[in-house]
mmCIF file of C-alpha atoms in Angstrom:
data_model
loop_
_atom_site.group_PDB
_atom_site.id
_atom_site.type_symbol
_atom_site.label_atom_id
_atom_site.label_comp_id
_atom_site.label_asym_id
_atom_site.label_seq_id
_atom_site.Cartn_x
_atom_site.Cartn_y
_atom_site.Cartn_z
ATOM 1 C CA ASP A 1 -288.954 5.885 11.203
ATOM 2 C CA ILE A 2 -286.578 7.223 8.553
ATOM 3 C CA HIS A 3 -286.785 11.002 8.389
ATOM 4 C CA MET A 4 -286.259 12.649 5.013
ATOM 5 C CA THR A 5 -285.011 16.226 4.833
ATOM 6 C CA GLN A 6 -285.133 18.209 1.610
ATOM 7 C CA SER A 7 -283.294 21.417 0.899
ATOM 8 C CA PRO A 8 -283.938 24.067 -0.023
ATOM 9 C CA SER A 9 -287.646 24.333 0.743
ATOM 10 C CA THR A 10 -288.002 26.986 -1.965
ATOM 11 C CA LEU A 11 -285.750 27.684 -4.911
ATOM 12 C CA SER A 12 -285.964 30.649 -7.278
ATOM 13 C CA ALA A 13 -284.519 30.040 -10.723
ATOM 14 C CA SER A 14 -284.704 31.145 -14.337
ATOM 15 C CA VAL A 15 -285.394 29.223 -17.507
ATOM 16 C CA GLY A 16 -282.164 27.567 -18.618
ATOM 17 C CA ASP A 17 -280.673 27.381 -15.119
ATOM 18 C CA ARG A 18 -279.148 24.217 -13.697
ATOM 19 C CA VAL A 19 -281.045 23.294 -10.543
ATOM 20 C CA THR A 20 -280.046 20.904 -7.776
ATOM 21 C CA ILE A 21 -282.278 19.715 -4.942
ATOM 22 C CA THR A 22 -280.893 17.707 -2.037
ATOM 23 C CA CYS A 23 -282.593 15.017 0.009
ATOM 24 C CA ARG A 24 -281.013 13.559 3.146
ATOM 25 C CA ALA A 25 -282.135 10.462 5.004
ATOM 26 C CA SER A 26 -281.760 10.066 8.767
ATOM 27 C CA GLN A 27 -280.208 6.622 8.180
ATOM 28 C CA SER A 28 -278.943 4.700 5.202
ATOM 29 C CA ILE A 29 -281.585 3.783 2.648
ATOM 30 C CA ASP A 30 -279.074 2.360 0.142
ATOM 31 C CA GLY A 31 -280.546 3.483 -3.199
ATOM 32 C CA TRP A 32 -284.215 3.076 -2.394
ATOM 33 C CA LEU A 33 -285.247 6.614 -3.202
ATOM 34 C CA ALA A 34 -287.793 8.124 -5.552
ATOM 35 C CA TRP A 35 -288.342 11.672 -6.783
ATOM 36 C CA TYR A 36 -291.686 13.144 -7.801
ATOM 37 C CA GLN A 37 -292.845 16.324 -9.501
ATOM 38 C CA GLN A 38 -296.140 17.837 -8.424
ATOM 39 C CA LYS A 39 -298.002 20.720 -10.014
ATOM 40 C CA PRO A 40 -300.763 22.647 -8.225
ATOM 41 C CA GLY A 41 -304.001 20.700 -7.980
ATOM 42 C CA LYS A 42 -302.460 17.574 -9.492
ATOM 43 C CA ALA A 43 -301.190 14.262 -8.208
ATOM 44 C CA PRO A 44 -297.424 13.760 -8.077
ATOM 45 C CA ASP A 45 -295.665 12.224 -11.062
ATOM 46 C CA LEU A 46 -292.806 9.761 -10.624
ATOM 47 C CA LEU A 47 -289.580 11.121 -12.110
ATOM 48 C CA ILE A 48 -286.795 8.951 -10.715
ATOM 49 C CA TYR A 49 -286.704 5.613 -8.886
ATOM 50 C CA GLN A 50 -283.867 3.654 -7.313
ATOM 51 C CA ALA A 51 -282.139 7.025 -6.840
ATOM 52 C CA SER A 52 -280.975 7.364 -10.442
ATOM 53 C CA SER A 53 -283.290 5.481 -12.808
ATOM 54 C CA LEU A 54 -285.337 7.737 -15.046
ATOM 55 C CA GLU A 55 -289.014 6.854 -15.292
ATOM 56 C CA SER A 56 -290.241 6.209 -18.818
ATOM 57 C CA GLY A 57 -291.312 9.407 -20.584
ATOM 58 C CA VAL A 58 -289.432 11.756 -18.262
ATOM 59 C CA PRO A 59 -287.138 14.197 -20.092
ATOM 60 C CA SER A 60 -283.430 13.483 -19.902
ATOM 61 C CA ARG A 61 -282.732 16.896 -18.366
ATOM 62 C CA PHE A 62 -283.816 15.270 -15.089
ATOM 63 C CA SER A 63 -281.291 13.101 -13.296
ATOM 64 C CA GLY A 64 -280.841 11.646 -9.861
ATOM 65 C CA SER A 65 -277.791 10.550 -7.940
ATOM 66 C CA GLY A 66 -276.668 9.437 -4.518
ATOM 67 C CA SER A 67 -276.801 6.495 -2.171
ATOM 68 C CA GLY A 68 -276.854 5.859 1.534
ATOM 69 C CA THR A 69 -278.096 9.055 3.144
ATOM 70 C CA GLU A 70 -277.527 11.821 0.601
ATOM 71 C CA PHE A 71 -279.275 12.212 -2.721
ATOM 72 C CA THR A 72 -279.687 14.884 -5.362
ATOM 73 C CA LEU A 73 -282.141 15.672 -8.120
ATOM 74 C CA THR A 74 -280.679 17.768 -10.922
ATOM 75 C CA ILE A 75 -282.456 19.569 -13.729
ATOM 76 C CA THR A 76 -279.772 20.521 -16.241
ATOM 77 C CA SER A 77 -281.666 23.272 -18.090
ATOM 78 C CA LEU A 78 -284.836 24.418 -16.394
ATOM 79 C CA GLN A 79 -287.841 24.642 -18.695
ATOM 80 C CA PRO A 80 -291.111 26.565 -18.120
ATOM 81 C CA ASP A 81 -292.925 23.276 -17.507
ATOM 82 C CA ASP A 82 -290.524 22.431 -14.662
ATOM 83 C CA PHE A 83 -291.767 25.070 -12.237
ATOM 84 C CA ALA A 84 -293.400 22.815 -9.669
ATOM 85 C CA THR A 85 -292.863 21.186 -6.293
ATOM 86 C CA TYR A 86 -290.487 18.239 -6.020
ATOM 87 C CA HIS A 87 -290.700 15.510 -3.377
ATOM 88 C CA CYS A 88 -288.298 12.753 -2.415
ATOM 89 C CA GLN A 89 -289.481 9.513 -0.830
ATOM 90 C CA GLN A 90 -287.673 6.550 0.692
ATOM 91 C CA TYR A 91 -288.901 3.017 0.261
ATOM 92 C CA HIS A 92 -286.087 1.211 2.059
ATOM 93 C CA SER A 93 -288.389 0.359 4.930
ATOM 94 C CA TYR A 94 -291.829 0.951 6.366
ATOM 95 C CA PRO A 95 -293.191 3.404 7.221
ATOM 96 C CA LEU A 96 -292.623 4.940 3.821
ATOM 97 C CA THR A 97 -291.670 8.575 4.270
ATOM 98 C CA PHE A 98 -291.491 11.691 2.120
ATOM 99 C CA GLY A 99 -289.360 14.784 2.322
ATOM 100 C CA GLY A 100 -291.047 18.100 2.981
ATOM 101 C CA GLY A 101 -290.913 19.171 -0.658
ATOM 102 C CA THR A 102 -289.004 21.787 -2.649
ATOM 103 C CA ARG A 103 -290.919 24.426 -4.527
ATOM 104 C CA VAL A 104 -289.152 25.635 -7.682
ATOM 105 C CA GLU A 105 -290.416 29.074 -8.584
ATOM 106 C CA ILE A 106 -289.709 31.575 -11.303
ATOM 107 C CA LYS A 107 -287.007 34.096 -10.439
ATOM 108 C CA GLN B 1 -303.646 2.128 -19.636
ATOM 109 C CA LEU B 2 -303.965 1.557 -15.921
ATOM 110 C CA GLN B 3 -306.052 4.182 -14.121
ATOM 111 C CA LEU B 4 -306.998 4.700 -10.490
ATOM 112 C CA GLN B 5 -310.053 6.613 -9.289
ATOM 113 C CA GLU B 6 -310.871 7.578 -5.728
ATOM 114 C CA SER B 7 -314.472 7.785 -4.532
ATOM 115 C CA GLY B 8 -316.140 8.643 -1.264
ATOM 116 C CA PRO B 9 -317.685 11.493 0.727
ATOM 117 C CA GLY B 10 -316.025 14.863 0.495
ATOM 118 C CA LEU B 11 -317.268 15.928 3.915
ATOM 119 C CA VAL B 12 -317.004 13.933 7.130
ATOM 120 C CA LYS B 13 -318.058 15.018 10.611
ATOM 121 C CA PRO B 14 -315.552 15.046 13.470
ATOM 122 C CA SER B 15 -315.337 11.729 15.362
ATOM 123 C CA GLU B 16 -316.880 9.835 12.433
ATOM 124 C CA THR B 17 -315.214 7.420 10.018
ATOM 125 C CA LEU B 18 -313.772 8.433 6.661
ATOM 126 C CA SER B 19 -314.259 5.765 3.991
ATOM 127 C CA LEU B 20 -312.702 5.891 0.537
ATOM 128 C CA THR B 21 -312.500 3.414 -2.316
ATOM 129 C CA CYS B 22 -309.988 3.301 -5.150
ATOM 130 C CA THR B 23 -311.208 1.588 -8.296
ATOM 131 C CA VAL B 24 -308.570 0.195 -10.636
ATOM 132 C CA SER B 25 -309.338 0.142 -14.355
ATOM 133 C CA GLY B 26 -307.319 -0.924 -17.361
ATOM 134 C CA GLY B 27 -305.574 -3.681 -15.442
ATOM 135 C CA SER B 28 -305.927 -6.194 -12.664
ATOM 136 C CA ILE B 29 -305.380 -5.477 -9.012
ATOM 137 C CA SER B 30 -304.425 -9.136 -8.565
ATOM 138 C CA ILE B 31 -300.853 -8.773 -9.720
ATOM 139 C CA GLY B 32 -297.866 -9.897 -7.777
ATOM 140 C CA SER B 33 -295.064 -7.657 -6.537
ATOM 141 C CA VAL B 34 -297.284 -4.579 -6.593
ATOM 142 C CA SER B 35 -298.635 -2.721 -3.584
ATOM 143 C CA TRP B 36 -301.645 -0.441 -3.563
ATOM 144 C CA GLY B 37 -301.717 2.440 -1.160
ATOM 145 C CA TRP B 38 -303.160 5.631 0.198
ATOM 146 C CA ILE B 39 -301.232 8.864 0.547
ATOM 147 C CA ARG B 40 -302.632 12.155 1.774
ATOM 148 C CA GLN B 41 -301.694 15.808 1.539
ATOM 149 C CA PRO B 42 -303.177 18.438 3.862
ATOM 150 C CA PRO B 43 -303.796 21.769 2.142
ATOM 151 C CA GLY B 44 -300.495 23.534 1.507
ATOM 152 C CA LYS B 45 -298.447 20.771 3.126
ATOM 153 C CA GLY B 46 -296.371 17.754 2.167
ATOM 154 C CA LEU B 47 -297.219 14.147 1.369
ATOM 155 C CA GLU B 48 -297.905 11.538 4.053
ATOM 156 C CA TRP B 49 -298.095 7.807 3.376
ATOM 157 C CA ILE B 50 -301.037 6.212 5.177
ATOM 158 C CA ALA B 51 -301.112 2.514 4.327
ATOM 159 C CA SER B 52 -300.389 -0.119 1.680
ATOM 160 C CA VAL B 53 -301.917 -3.457 0.754
ATOM 161 C CA TYR B 54 -300.972 -6.310 -1.583
ATOM 162 C CA SER B 55 -303.557 -8.355 -3.451
ATOM 163 C CA SER B 56 -302.619 -11.213 -1.126
ATOM 164 C CA GLY B 57 -304.038 -9.150 1.731
ATOM 165 C CA THR B 58 -300.709 -8.267 3.329
ATOM 166 C CA THR B 59 -300.957 -4.805 4.840
ATOM 167 C CA TYR B 60 -298.600 -2.105 6.086
ATOM 168 C CA TYR B 61 -299.599 0.941 8.115
ATOM 169 C CA ASN B 62 -298.100 4.245 9.148
ATOM 170 C CA PRO B 63 -297.614 3.853 12.924
ATOM 171 C CA SER B 64 -298.811 7.421 13.449
ATOM 172 C CA LEU B 65 -302.246 6.438 12.126
ATOM 173 C CA GLN B 66 -302.309 2.678 12.660
ATOM 174 C CA SER B 67 -304.757 2.684 15.552
ATOM 175 C CA ARG B 68 -307.370 4.403 13.373
ATOM 176 C CA VAL B 69 -306.714 3.006 9.880
ATOM 177 C CA THR B 70 -307.826 -0.069 7.987
ATOM 178 C CA ILE B 71 -306.857 -0.794 4.384
ATOM 179 C CA SER B 72 -308.421 -3.666 2.479
ATOM 180 C CA VAL B 73 -308.508 -5.105 -1.022
ATOM 181 C CA ASP B 74 -311.403 -6.671 -2.944
ATOM 182 C CA THR B 75 -309.999 -8.510 -5.930
ATOM 183 C CA SER B 76 -313.465 -9.461 -7.197
ATOM 184 C CA LYS B 77 -314.325 -5.777 -7.568
ATOM 185 C CA ASN B 78 -310.809 -4.711 -8.565
ATOM 186 C CA HIS B 79 -310.692 -2.076 -5.887
ATOM 187 C CA PHE B 80 -309.133 -1.331 -2.539
ATOM 188 C CA SER B 81 -310.414 0.749 0.326
ATOM 189 C CA LEU B 82 -309.409 2.954 3.247
ATOM 190 C CA ARG B 83 -311.197 3.510 6.516
ATOM 191 C CA LEU B 84 -309.977 6.146 8.977
ATOM 192 C CA SER B 85 -311.890 6.364 12.223
ATOM 193 C CA ALA B 86 -312.345 9.120 14.799
ATOM 194 C CA VAL B 87 -311.413 11.851 12.347
ATOM 195 C CA THR B 88 -310.548 15.389 13.374
ATOM 196 C CA ALA B 89 -309.862 18.580 11.456
ATOM 197 C CA ALA B 90 -306.228 17.446 11.198
ATOM 198 C CA ASP B 91 -307.390 14.689 8.836
ATOM 199 C CA THR B 92 -308.598 17.237 6.279
ATOM 200 C CA ALA B 93 -306.527 16.552 3.181
ATOM 201 C CA VAL B 94 -306.453 15.486 -0.422
ATOM 202 C CA TYR B 95 -306.379 11.698 -0.339
ATOM 203 C CA TYR B 96 -304.624 9.918 -3.192
ATOM 204 C CA CYS B 97 -304.649 6.247 -4.039
ATOM 205 C CA ALA B 98 -301.614 4.928 -5.857
ATOM 206 C CA ARG B 99 -299.830 1.851 -7.188
ATOM 207 C CA ARG B 100 -296.236 0.930 -6.400
ATOM 208 C CA PRO B 101 -294.389 -1.929 -8.050
ATOM 209 C CA ASP B 102 -291.831 -3.405 -5.692
ATOM 210 C CA TYR B 103 -288.416 -1.682 -5.850
ATOM 211 C CA LEU B 104 -289.967 1.356 -7.551
ATOM 212 C CA GLY B 105 -291.720 4.509 -6.410
ATOM 213 C CA TRP B 106 -295.422 5.268 -6.628
ATOM 214 C CA ARG B 107 -295.815 4.907 -10.367
ATOM 215 C CA THR B 108 -299.542 5.432 -10.892
ATOM 216 C CA TRP B 109 -301.763 7.839 -8.973
ATOM 217 C CA GLY B 110 -305.424 8.659 -8.808
ATOM 218 C CA GLN B 111 -306.437 12.276 -9.310
ATOM 219 C CA GLY B 112 -307.001 12.725 -5.584
ATOM 220 C CA THR B 113 -310.096 13.557 -3.596
ATOM 221 C CA LEU B 114 -310.424 16.338 -1.044
ATOM 222 C CA VAL B 115 -311.909 15.196 2.225
ATOM 223 C CA THR B 116 -312.898 17.916 4.668
ATOM 224 C CA VAL B 117 -313.586 17.142 8.304
ATOM 225 C CA SER B 118 -316.116 19.610 9.631
ATOM 226 C CA SER B 119 -319.400 19.664 11.465
#
């Protein structure tokens, strides 16, 4: 199985901050990585697929980068609606696996 | 607009079988290059993929659950289903059904249903 490790597990930030979340895979997954945003009591929403492709309707302040084993999700100017938990997920091979999640909270 | 809706019991007794159905509306389940799956999230924890199925019937399972899980698709009813046998308290979670086009992430999700395992 490919193990996905996210860091940090919790991040405290202010509105307007630039935020970066890292996701590392235990082996190369090329670019087969997705990022999701999840708010309490809600299903996750797809933000990024293929490591850097922005899902339709997602604000351009979100971006993804990386390939192989190291990936990042960046929010260029944090907005109030962005305080949530973010998950990465590899789909290079089965079993599909998720990172442990990063909670972005208000500083 | 494509929508997914989970249905099934919210309470299951230990050692019994959890059964959930995901009904697809606003589109056909019989579409190529799309997998349909189940993902769960225990309270306060992360996401765990359980299983996926294509409309052709091809299935994929998480090895950690494979001995207890069956996923199936019924194209005539435009729904797919999950069965998880011999449940324990560790299977208590919000269960989501979702749709994943090939080469993309899970693009469409149901609202999720909380299943509690308790006597």
